[in-house]
Amino acid sequence: MNIGLFGGTFDPIHRGHIALARAALERCNLTRIHFVPVGMHPLKGAQPMATYFDRYAMVALATQGKKAFVPSLLEAPEVDSSQKSGKERAPNFSIDTVRKLKQTLKKIDRLFFLVGIDAFKDIAKWHEPEALLRECTFIVASRPGFSLADVANSLPESLRPSSAVTKPFQRQPAKGDLVLSGVTIHLLDSVNQAVSATAIRQAVAAKRPLGKLLDSKVEEYIKKRGFYGGRGEK
Ligand code: ATP
């Protein structure tokens, strides 16, 4: 089976995340996608506004009724006994989460790692990037304001193809697959959602309507809990 892993802060989960997952599901014939709210992000400076469990709850609400979308507790503090509480918690590295998920899969299963181009641009700074890229097949999705032509040049130096290979990617719209030794990256150029969690948090704080930026059940949850500067029960 083809299994997807989609990690994110999901603070909150929104229409862009769902569009990315849907496109990946179809393109790579995935049987299911595990949505993994990040426990402690190793790179993002500011930590999430909503707690881990609230972000997980929003992921559960947004994936409700979508059979192939599975909310995952892989980075939950309680599940990972090596984690300490509060500020002392160690960061969650994708490579560890991938290896943990792989332990639950069969040998013949293939794992796909879903990520947007904005996040992929930092891949060389991630923990053990080469190992991660070899451990699973990557699906990198387009996002307004970013270019998929940057995929090859974002790779860690040891994997970066020569400019002779990457140049054609820069001249024409990047699509298709990038296959290097032991590394496969599918480029998903059909995702075109100008939405971000930051913009949603700002809209909630400013009491602006959220329209269709996110699932109505998630919006209701945000209101009830009074997140992001909106009113509600605390
Ligand atoms: P924030 O605005 O707080 O930085 P975000 O909207 O980027 O959040 P994350 O939860 O940080 O959302 O993103 C998780 C993953 O989803 C990342 O791989 C990111 O690239 C991808 N992603 C998020 N929004 C979009 C979008 N609109 N289009 C394509 N990919 C997206």
GROMACS .gro file of C-alpha atoms and ligand atoms in nm:
model
  265
    1MET     CA    1   0.000   0.000   0.000
    2ASN     CA    2   0.106   0.359  -0.055
    3ILE     CA    3   0.085   0.549   0.274
    4GLY     CA    4   0.123   0.924   0.321
    5LEU     CA    5   0.263   1.117   0.616
    6PHE     CA    6   0.167   1.482   0.638
    7GLY     CA    7   0.322   1.675   0.924
    8GLY     CA    8   0.237   2.032   1.010
    9THR     CA    9   0.181   2.277   1.290
   10PHE     CA   10  -0.187   2.283   1.193
   11ASP     CA   11  -0.247   2.596   1.403
   12PRO     CA   12  -0.515   2.568   1.266
   13ILE     CA   13  -0.558   2.310   0.987
   14HIS     CA   14  -0.706   2.480   0.680
   15ARG     CA   15  -0.824   2.444   0.321
   16GLY     CA   16  -0.466   2.455   0.185
   17HIS     CA   17  -0.369   2.148   0.389
   18ILE     CA   18  -0.673   1.953   0.272
   19ALA     CA   19  -0.615   2.052  -0.093
   20LEU     CA   20  -0.254   1.936  -0.072
   21ALA     CA   21  -0.355   1.602   0.083
   22ARG     CA   22  -0.632   1.545  -0.174
   23ALA     CA   23  -0.399   1.616  -0.466
   24ALA     CA   24  -0.130   1.384  -0.323
   25LEU     CA   25  -0.384   1.108  -0.258
   26GLU     CA   26  -0.490   1.113  -0.620
   27ARG     CA   27  -0.150   1.162  -0.780
   28CYS     CA   28   0.030   0.886  -0.588
   29ASN     CA   29  -0.260   0.651  -0.534
   30LEU     CA   30  -0.233   0.670  -0.155
   31THR     CA   31  -0.449   0.443   0.058
   32ARG     CA   32  -0.432   0.671   0.360
   33ILE     CA   33  -0.261   0.982   0.485
   34HIS     CA   34  -0.155   1.028   0.846
   35PHE     CA   35  -0.195   1.391   0.951
   36VAL     CA   36   0.069   1.448   1.220
   37PRO     CA   37   0.042   1.767   1.425
   38VAL     CA   38   0.398   1.857   1.519
   39GLY     CA   39   0.484   1.818   1.887
   40MET     CA   40   0.775   2.060   1.914
   41HIS     CA   41   0.883   2.221   1.586
   42PRO     CA   42   1.262   2.216   1.548
   43LEU     CA   43   1.282   2.515   1.309
   44LYS     CA   44   0.984   2.749   1.356
   45GLY     CA   45   1.094   3.018   1.601
   46ALA     CA   46   0.759   3.092   1.762
   47GLN     CA   47   0.579   2.793   1.909
   48PRO     CA   48   0.213   2.730   1.817
   49MET     CA   49  -0.060   2.938   1.980
   50ALA     CA   50  -0.295   2.644   2.031
   51THR     CA   51  -0.184   2.354   2.246
   52TYR     CA   52  -0.084   2.021   2.093
   53PHE     CA   53  -0.417   1.865   2.192
   54ASP     CA   54  -0.625   2.149   2.052
   55ARG     CA   55  -0.435   2.129   1.724
   56TYR     CA   56  -0.492   1.753   1.722
   57ALA     CA   57  -0.864   1.808   1.790
   58MET     CA   58  -0.888   2.048   1.496
   59VAL     CA   59  -0.714   1.795   1.272
   60ALA     CA   60  -0.960   1.528   1.390
   61LEU     CA   61  -1.254   1.756   1.308
   62ALA     CA   62  -1.120   1.852   0.965
   63THR     CA   63  -1.052   1.490   0.867
   64GLN     CA   64  -1.387   1.360   0.997
   65GLY     CA   65  -1.581   1.175   0.729
   66LYS     CA   66  -1.276   1.152   0.500
   67LYS     CA   67  -1.193   0.785   0.510
   68ALA     CA   68  -0.834   0.806   0.387
   69PHE     CA   69  -0.738   1.092   0.621
   70VAL     CA   70  -0.619   0.975   0.961
   71PRO     CA   71  -0.540   1.208   1.254
   72SER     CA   72  -0.216   1.086   1.409
   73LEU     CA   73  -0.078   1.105   1.762
   74LEU     CA   74   0.275   1.012   1.652
   75GLU     CA   75   0.425   1.327   1.805
   76ALA     CA   76   0.196   1.345   2.107
   77PRO     CA   77   0.386   1.421   2.428
   78GLU     CA   78   0.227   1.131   2.612
   79VAL     CA   79   0.296   0.880   2.337
   80ASP     CA   80   0.663   0.968   2.320
   81SER     CA   81   0.793   0.892   2.668
   82SER     CA   82   1.134   1.046   2.588
   83GLN     CA   83   0.964   1.387   2.574
   84LYS     CA   84   0.976   1.617   2.873
   85SER     CA   85   0.698   1.857   2.958
   86GLY     CA   86   0.676   2.228   2.878
   87LYS     CA   87   0.976   2.419   2.748
   88GLU     CA   88   1.216   2.135   2.819
   89ARG     CA   89   1.061   1.917   2.551
   90ALA     CA   90   1.302   1.812   2.280
   91PRO     CA   91   1.215   1.900   1.919
   92ASN     CA   92   1.040   1.642   1.704
   93PHE     CA   93   1.250   1.556   1.402
   94SER     CA   94   1.072   1.430   1.090
   95ILE     CA   95   1.323   1.149   1.047
   96ASP     CA   96   1.226   1.006   1.389
   97THR     CA   97   0.853   1.035   1.313
   98VAL     CA   98   0.901   0.864   0.976
   99ARG     CA   99   1.093   0.577   1.136
  100LYS     CA  100   0.826   0.543   1.404
  101LEU     CA  101   0.548   0.522   1.147
  102LYS     CA  102   0.748   0.278   0.935
  103GLN     CA  103   0.764   0.038   1.229
  104THR     CA  104   0.386   0.003   1.205
  105LEU     CA  105   0.387  -0.060   0.827
  106LYS     CA  106   0.445  -0.375   0.628
  107LYS     CA  107   0.771  -0.425   0.435
  108ILE     CA  108   0.590  -0.390   0.103
  109ASP     CA  109   0.422  -0.061   0.201
  110ARG     CA  110   0.571   0.253   0.053
  111LEU     CA  111   0.583   0.573   0.258
  112PHE     CA  112   0.529   0.916   0.099
  113PHE     CA  113   0.621   1.239   0.280
  114LEU     CA  114   0.388   1.530   0.196
  115VAL     CA  115   0.517   1.885   0.220
  116GLY     CA  116   0.457   2.229   0.070
  117ILE     CA  117   0.733   2.401  -0.126
  118ASP     CA  118   0.769   2.678   0.136
  119ALA     CA  119   0.864   2.420   0.399
  120PHE     CA  120   1.069   2.209   0.157
  121LYS     CA  121   1.291   2.507   0.079
  122ASP     CA  122   1.447   2.457   0.424
  123ILE     CA  123   1.500   2.082   0.385
  124ALA     CA  124   1.880   2.112   0.392
  125LYS     CA  125   1.850   2.257   0.747
  126TRP     CA  126   1.636   1.967   0.873
  127HIS     CA  127   1.782   1.694   1.092
  128GLU     CA  128   1.949   1.422   0.880
  129PRO     CA  129   1.798   1.548   0.552
  130GLU     CA  130   1.972   1.292   0.329
  131ALA     CA  131   1.852   1.003   0.542
  132LEU     CA  132   1.496   1.143   0.541
  133LEU     CA  133   1.495   1.187   0.164
  134ARG     CA  134   1.613   0.828   0.118
  135GLU     CA  135   1.374   0.689   0.379
  136CYS     CA  136   1.055   0.792   0.193
  137THR     CA  137   0.932   0.927  -0.137
  138PHE     CA  138   0.866   1.300  -0.124
  139ILE     CA  139   0.563   1.481  -0.262
  140VAL     CA  140   0.629   1.855  -0.279
  141ALA     CA  141   0.325   2.073  -0.350
  142SER     CA  142   0.301   2.417  -0.504
  143ARG     CA  143   0.192   2.714  -0.294
  144PRO     CA  144   0.115   3.069  -0.411
  145GLY     CA  145   0.421   3.290  -0.367
  146PHE     CA  146   0.670   3.002  -0.401
  147SER     CA  147   0.816   2.822  -0.702
  148LEU     CA  148   0.855   2.449  -0.752
  149ALA     CA  149   1.157   2.533  -0.966
  150ASP     CA  150   1.342   2.573  -0.634
  151VAL     CA  151   1.307   2.207  -0.536
  152ALA     CA  152   1.637   2.080  -0.679
  153ASN     CA  153   1.840   2.372  -0.547
  154SER     CA  154   1.691   2.331  -0.199
  155LEU     CA  155   1.833   1.981  -0.163
  156PRO     CA  156   2.128   1.920   0.068
  157GLU     CA  157   2.452   1.972  -0.123
  158SER     CA  158   2.536   1.603  -0.135
  159LEU     CA  159   2.217   1.532  -0.329
  160ARG     CA  160   2.190   1.849  -0.534
  161PRO     CA  161   2.204   1.779  -0.908
  162SER     CA  162   2.436   1.983  -1.127
  163SER     CA  163   2.300   2.304  -1.274
  164ALA     CA  164   2.285   2.131  -1.615
  165VAL     CA  165   2.009   1.913  -1.471
  166THR     CA  166   1.825   2.185  -1.277
  167LYS     CA  167   1.835   2.457  -1.545
  168PRO     CA  168   1.553   2.317  -1.758
  169PHE     CA  169   1.339   2.311  -1.442
  170GLN     CA  170   1.396   2.682  -1.400
  171ARG     CA  171   1.302   2.773  -1.757
  172GLN     CA  172   0.968   2.595  -1.769
  173PRO     CA  173   0.700   2.527  -1.509
  174ALA     CA  174   0.836   2.256  -1.280
  175LYS     CA  175   0.624   1.944  -1.287
  176GLY     CA  176   0.668   1.568  -1.301
  177ASP     CA  177   0.922   1.383  -1.092
  178LEU     CA  178   1.276   1.446  -0.982
  179VAL     CA  179   1.460   1.116  -0.960
  180LEU     CA  180   1.811   1.116  -0.818
  181SER     CA  181   2.012   0.825  -0.683
  182GLY     CA  182   1.796   0.675  -0.409
  183VAL     CA  183   1.571   0.981  -0.389
  184THR     CA  184   1.238   1.041  -0.564
  185ILE     CA  185   1.047   1.367  -0.543
  186HIS     CA  186   0.706   1.410  -0.703
  187LEU     CA  187   0.617   1.767  -0.787
  188LEU     CA  188   0.252   1.851  -0.731
  189ASP     CA  189   0.187   2.167  -0.927
  190SER     CA  190  -0.193   2.167  -0.903
  191VAL     CA  191  -0.227   2.303  -0.549
  192ASN     CA  192  -0.320   2.670  -0.569
  193GLN     CA  193  -0.462   2.779  -0.236
  194ALA     CA  194  -0.374   3.125  -0.113
  195VAL     CA  195  -0.441   3.050   0.251
  196SER     CA  196  -0.219   3.025   0.558
  197ALA     CA  197  -0.270   2.955   0.925
  198THR     CA  198  -0.113   3.295   0.998
  199ALA     CA  199  -0.377   3.474   0.789
  200ILE     CA  200  -0.652   3.277   0.963
  201ARG     CA  201  -0.520   3.362   1.311
  202GLN     CA  202  -0.503   3.728   1.207
  203ALA     CA  203  -0.858   3.718   1.068
  204VAL     CA  204  -0.988   3.563   1.391
  205ALA     CA  205  -0.811   3.828   1.600
  206ALA     CA  206  -0.955   4.104   1.381
  207LYS     CA  207  -1.298   3.936   1.392
  208ARG     CA  208  -1.306   3.915   1.014
  209PRO     CA  209  -1.520   3.644   0.854
  210LEU     CA  210  -1.327   3.328   0.766
  211GLY     CA  211  -1.543   3.227   0.472
  212LYS     CA  212  -1.425   2.897   0.329
  213LEU     CA  213  -1.065   2.919   0.451
  214LEU     CA  214  -1.122   2.626   0.684
  215ASP     CA  215  -1.372   2.357   0.777
  216SER     CA  216  -1.679   2.496   0.952
  217LYS     CA  217  -1.635   2.245   1.237
  218VAL     CA  218  -1.283   2.377   1.295
  219GLU     CA  219  -1.409   2.734   1.287
  220GLU     CA  220  -1.673   2.649   1.545
  221TYR     CA  221  -1.409   2.485   1.766
  222ILE     CA  222  -1.185   2.793   1.742
  223LYS     CA  223  -1.478   3.014   1.844
  224LYS     CA  224  -1.583   2.792   2.133
  225ARG     CA  225  -1.228   2.778   2.269
  226GLY     CA  226  -1.161   3.147   2.207
  227PHE     CA  227  -0.832   3.091   2.026
  228TYR     CA  228  -0.623   3.345   1.842
  229GLY     CA  229  -0.767   3.647   2.015
  230GLY     CA  230  -1.128   3.571   1.925
  231ARG     CA  231  -1.395   3.555   2.193
  232GLY     CA  232  -1.515   3.232   2.352
  233GLU     CA  233  -1.486   3.004   2.652
  234LYS     CA  234  -1.131   2.949   2.773
  235ATP     P1  235   0.173   2.931   0.935
  235ATP     O1  236   0.104   3.038   0.856
  235ATP     O2  237   0.141   2.932   1.081
  235ATP     O3  238   0.324   2.928   0.910
  235ATP     P2  239   0.094   2.726   0.742
  235ATP     O4  240  -0.032   2.777   0.683
  235ATP     O5  241   0.217   2.736   0.659
  235ATP     O6  242   0.117   2.788   0.887
  235ATP     P3  243   0.165   2.465   0.848
  235ATP     O7  244   0.081   2.385   0.941
  235ATP     O8  245   0.288   2.528   0.901
  235ATP     O9  246   0.067   2.575   0.782
  235ATP    O10  247   0.200   2.378   0.720
  235ATP     C1  248   0.208   2.238   0.720
  235ATP     C2  249   0.246   2.192   0.581
  235ATP    O11  250   0.143   2.228   0.488
  235ATP     C3  251   0.376   2.251   0.526
  235ATP    O12  252   0.441   2.151   0.451
  235ATP     C4  253   0.328   2.362   0.434
  235ATP    O13  254   0.417   2.387   0.331
  235ATP     C5  255   0.197   2.304   0.381
  235ATP     N1  256   0.099   2.409   0.348
  235ATP     C6  257   0.033   2.490   0.432
  235ATP     N2  258  -0.051   2.572   0.369
  235ATP     C7  259  -0.039   2.544   0.238
  235ATP     C8  260  -0.099   2.597   0.118
  235ATP     N3  261  -0.187   2.698   0.123
  235ATP     N4  262  -0.063   2.542   0.000
  235ATP     C9  263   0.028   2.441  -0.005
  235ATP     N5  264   0.088   2.387   0.104
  235ATP    C10  265   0.057   2.437   0.223
   0.00000   0.00000   0.00000
